[in-house]
PDB file of C-alpha atoms in Angstrom:
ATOM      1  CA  UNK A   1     114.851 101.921 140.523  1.00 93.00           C
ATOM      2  CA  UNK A   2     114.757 104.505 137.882  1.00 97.00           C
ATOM      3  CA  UNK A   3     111.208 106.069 136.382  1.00 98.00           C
ATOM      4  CA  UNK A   4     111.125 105.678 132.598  1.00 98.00           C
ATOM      5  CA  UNK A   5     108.432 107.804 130.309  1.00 98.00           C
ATOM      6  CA  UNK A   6     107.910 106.786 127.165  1.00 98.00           C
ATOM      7  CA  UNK A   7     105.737 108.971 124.999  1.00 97.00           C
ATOM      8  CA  UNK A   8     103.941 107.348 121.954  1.00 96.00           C
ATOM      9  CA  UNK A   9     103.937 109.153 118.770  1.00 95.00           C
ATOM     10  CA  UNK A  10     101.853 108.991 116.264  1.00 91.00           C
ATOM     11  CA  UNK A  11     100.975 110.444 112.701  1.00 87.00           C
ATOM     12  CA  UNK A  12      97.239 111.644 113.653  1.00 83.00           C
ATOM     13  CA  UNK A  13      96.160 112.203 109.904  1.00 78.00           C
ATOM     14  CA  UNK A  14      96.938 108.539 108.847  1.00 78.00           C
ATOM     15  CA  UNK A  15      94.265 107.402 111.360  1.00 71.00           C
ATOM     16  CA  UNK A  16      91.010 107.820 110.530  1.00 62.00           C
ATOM     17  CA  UNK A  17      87.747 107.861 112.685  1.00 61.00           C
ATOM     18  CA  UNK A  18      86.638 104.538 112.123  1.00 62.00           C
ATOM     19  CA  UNK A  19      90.190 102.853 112.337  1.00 64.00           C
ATOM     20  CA  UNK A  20      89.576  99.828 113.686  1.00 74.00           C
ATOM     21  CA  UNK A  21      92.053  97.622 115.500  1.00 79.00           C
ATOM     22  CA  UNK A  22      92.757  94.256 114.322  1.00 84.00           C
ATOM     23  CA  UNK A  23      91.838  91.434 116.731  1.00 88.00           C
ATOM     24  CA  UNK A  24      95.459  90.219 116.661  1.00 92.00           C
ATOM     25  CA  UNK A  25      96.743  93.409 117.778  1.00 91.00           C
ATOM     26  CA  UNK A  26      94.004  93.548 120.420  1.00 92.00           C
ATOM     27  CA  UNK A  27      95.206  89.636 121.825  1.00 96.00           C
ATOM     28  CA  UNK A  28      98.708  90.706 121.358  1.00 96.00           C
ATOM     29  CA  UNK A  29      98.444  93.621 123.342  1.00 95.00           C
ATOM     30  CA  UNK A  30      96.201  92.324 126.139  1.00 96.00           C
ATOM     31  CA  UNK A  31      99.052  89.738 126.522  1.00 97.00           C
ATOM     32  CA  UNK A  32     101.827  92.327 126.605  1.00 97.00           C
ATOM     33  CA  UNK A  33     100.095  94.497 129.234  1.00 97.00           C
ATOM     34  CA  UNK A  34      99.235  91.465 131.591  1.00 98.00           C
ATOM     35  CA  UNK A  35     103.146  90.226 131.546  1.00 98.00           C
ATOM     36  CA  UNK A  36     104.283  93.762 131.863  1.00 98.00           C
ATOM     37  CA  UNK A  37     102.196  94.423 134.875  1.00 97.00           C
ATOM     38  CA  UNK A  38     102.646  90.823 136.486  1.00 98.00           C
ATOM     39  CA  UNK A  39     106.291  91.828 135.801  1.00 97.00           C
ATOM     40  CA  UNK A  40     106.083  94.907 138.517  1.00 97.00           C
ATOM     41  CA  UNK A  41     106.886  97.268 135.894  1.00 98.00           C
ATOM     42  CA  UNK A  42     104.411  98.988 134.488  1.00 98.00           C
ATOM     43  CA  UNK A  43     103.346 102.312 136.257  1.00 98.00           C
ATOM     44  CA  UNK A  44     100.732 103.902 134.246  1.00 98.00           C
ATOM     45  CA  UNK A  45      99.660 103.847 130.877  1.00 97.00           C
ATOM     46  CA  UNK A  46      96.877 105.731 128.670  1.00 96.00           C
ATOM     47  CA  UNK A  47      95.995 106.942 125.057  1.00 92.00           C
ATOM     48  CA  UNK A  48      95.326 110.459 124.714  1.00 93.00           C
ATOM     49  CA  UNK A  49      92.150 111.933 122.921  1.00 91.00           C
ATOM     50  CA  UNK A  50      92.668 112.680 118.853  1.00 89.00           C
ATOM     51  CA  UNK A  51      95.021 117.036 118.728  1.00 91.00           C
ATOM     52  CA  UNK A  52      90.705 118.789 118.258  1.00 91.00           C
ATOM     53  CA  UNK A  53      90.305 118.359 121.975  1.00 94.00           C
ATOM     54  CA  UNK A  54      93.563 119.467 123.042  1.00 95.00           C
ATOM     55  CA  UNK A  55      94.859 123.054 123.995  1.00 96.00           C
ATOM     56  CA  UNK A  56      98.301 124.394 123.388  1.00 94.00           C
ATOM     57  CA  UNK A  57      99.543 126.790 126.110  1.00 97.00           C
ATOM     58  CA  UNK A  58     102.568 129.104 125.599  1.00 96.00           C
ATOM     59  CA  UNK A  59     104.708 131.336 127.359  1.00 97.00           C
ATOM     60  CA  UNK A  60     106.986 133.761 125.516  1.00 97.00           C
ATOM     61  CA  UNK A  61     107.819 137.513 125.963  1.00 97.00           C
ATOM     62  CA  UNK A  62     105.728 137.416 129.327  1.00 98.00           C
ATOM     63  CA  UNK A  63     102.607 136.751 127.567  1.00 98.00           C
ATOM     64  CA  UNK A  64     100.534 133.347 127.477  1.00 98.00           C
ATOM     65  CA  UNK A  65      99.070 132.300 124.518  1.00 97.00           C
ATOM     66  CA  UNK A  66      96.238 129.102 123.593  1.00 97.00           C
ATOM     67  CA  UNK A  67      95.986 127.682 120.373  1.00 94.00           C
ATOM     68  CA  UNK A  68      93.124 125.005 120.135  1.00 95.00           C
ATOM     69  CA  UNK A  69      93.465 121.742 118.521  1.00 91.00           C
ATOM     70  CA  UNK A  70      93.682 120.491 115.504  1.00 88.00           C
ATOM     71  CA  UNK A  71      97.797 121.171 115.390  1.00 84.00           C
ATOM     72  CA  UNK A  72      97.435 120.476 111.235  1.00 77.00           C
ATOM     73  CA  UNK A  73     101.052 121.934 111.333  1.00 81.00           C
ATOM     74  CA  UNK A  74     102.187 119.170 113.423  1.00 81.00           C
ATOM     75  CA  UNK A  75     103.201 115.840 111.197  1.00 82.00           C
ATOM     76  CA  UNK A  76     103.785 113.740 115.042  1.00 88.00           C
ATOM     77  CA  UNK A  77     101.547 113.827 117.937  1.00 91.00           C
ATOM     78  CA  UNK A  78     101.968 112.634 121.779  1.00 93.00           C
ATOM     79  CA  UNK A  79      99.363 109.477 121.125  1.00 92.00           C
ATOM     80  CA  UNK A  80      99.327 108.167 124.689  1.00 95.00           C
ATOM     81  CA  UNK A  81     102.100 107.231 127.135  1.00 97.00           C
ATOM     82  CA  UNK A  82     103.577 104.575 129.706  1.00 97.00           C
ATOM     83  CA  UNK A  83     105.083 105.570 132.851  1.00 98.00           C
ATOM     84  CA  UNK A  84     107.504 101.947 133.543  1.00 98.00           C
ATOM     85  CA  UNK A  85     109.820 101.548 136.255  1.00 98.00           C
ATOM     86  CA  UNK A  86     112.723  99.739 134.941  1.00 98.00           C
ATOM     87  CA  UNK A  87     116.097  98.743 136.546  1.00 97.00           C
ATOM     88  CA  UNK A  88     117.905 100.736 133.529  1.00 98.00           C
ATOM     89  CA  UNK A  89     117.473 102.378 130.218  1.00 98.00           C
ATOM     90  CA  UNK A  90     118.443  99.230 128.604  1.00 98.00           C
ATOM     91  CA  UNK A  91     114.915  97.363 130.076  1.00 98.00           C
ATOM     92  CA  UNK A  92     113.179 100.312 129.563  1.00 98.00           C
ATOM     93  CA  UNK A  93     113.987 100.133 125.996  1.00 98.00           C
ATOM     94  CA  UNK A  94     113.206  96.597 125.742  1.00 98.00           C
ATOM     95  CA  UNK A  95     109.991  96.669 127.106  1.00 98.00           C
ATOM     96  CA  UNK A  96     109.000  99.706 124.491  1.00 98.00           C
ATOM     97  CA  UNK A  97     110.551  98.103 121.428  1.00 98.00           C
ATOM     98  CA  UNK A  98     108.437  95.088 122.507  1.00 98.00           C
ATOM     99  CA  UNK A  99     105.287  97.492 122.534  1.00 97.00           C
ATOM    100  CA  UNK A 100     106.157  98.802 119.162  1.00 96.00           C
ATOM    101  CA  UNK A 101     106.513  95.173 117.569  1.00 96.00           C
ATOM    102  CA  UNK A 102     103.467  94.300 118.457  1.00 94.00           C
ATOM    103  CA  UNK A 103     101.712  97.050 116.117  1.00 91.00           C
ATOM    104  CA  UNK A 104     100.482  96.092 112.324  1.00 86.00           C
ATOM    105  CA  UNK A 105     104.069  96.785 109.829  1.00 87.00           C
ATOM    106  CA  UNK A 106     102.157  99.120 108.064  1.00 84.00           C
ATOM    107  CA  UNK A 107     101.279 101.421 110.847  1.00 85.00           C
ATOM    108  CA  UNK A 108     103.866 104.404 111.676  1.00 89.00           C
ATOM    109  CA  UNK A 109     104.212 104.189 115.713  1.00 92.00           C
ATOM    110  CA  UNK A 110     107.211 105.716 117.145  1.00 96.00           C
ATOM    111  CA  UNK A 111     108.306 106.068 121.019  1.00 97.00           C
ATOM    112  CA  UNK A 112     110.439 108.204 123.219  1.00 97.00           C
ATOM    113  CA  UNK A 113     111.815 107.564 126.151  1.00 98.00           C
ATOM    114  CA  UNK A 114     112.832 109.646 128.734  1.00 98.00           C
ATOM    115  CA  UNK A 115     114.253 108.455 132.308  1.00 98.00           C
ATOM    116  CA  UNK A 116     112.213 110.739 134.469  1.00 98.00           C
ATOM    117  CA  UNK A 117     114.630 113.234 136.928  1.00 96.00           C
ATOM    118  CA  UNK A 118     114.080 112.199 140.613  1.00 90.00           C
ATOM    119  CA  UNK A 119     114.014 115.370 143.104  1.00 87.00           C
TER     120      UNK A 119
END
């Protein structure tokens, strides 16, 4: 069965430090991560830490260069991932627009997903 990532994106300067998630959202998402791991298809998941402790690393015209977080310039961040195993895009996409709906309306939350290229 095919590998699906599905990268979470975010707008990291609507969030501040002391967001707090509501306890609906919290029940709602414990809920969707037991059924989507009972359901055999849920790989990996994790948030990543706020763009300050990140490092950018480029290559161009042979040379490497770092630039250290925050990317201010950046409106949408990587916010954490899944890693599902799906029997096709279509489930895949199901299981991620469930993951979305689950999220307050007033938050900004987007995903992409991106069947993963098996060697």
């Amino acid at each position: 069965m095919p590998r699906f990532l599905t990268l979470i994106r975010i707008n990291e300067q609507e969030l501040t430090t002391d967001t707090e998630f509501p306890p609906e959202f919290l029940e709602k998402m414990g809920a969707y991560m037991e059924e989507i791991t009972k359901a055999g298809v849920l790989l990996d998941t994790a948030g990543l830490l706020r763009t300050p402790e990140g490092t950018r690393v480029n290559w161009s015209g042979g040379k490497i260069s770092y630039t250290d977080g925050p990317f201010t310039e950046t409106k949408e961040v990587v916010g954490g991932y899944t890693l599902i195993q799906c029997k096709d895009k279509a489930e895949a996409l199901e299981w991620t627009k469930r993951f979305l709906e689950i999220h307050p309306a007033e938050w900004n939350v987007g995903a992409e997903v991106r069947e993963i290229e098996e060697m």
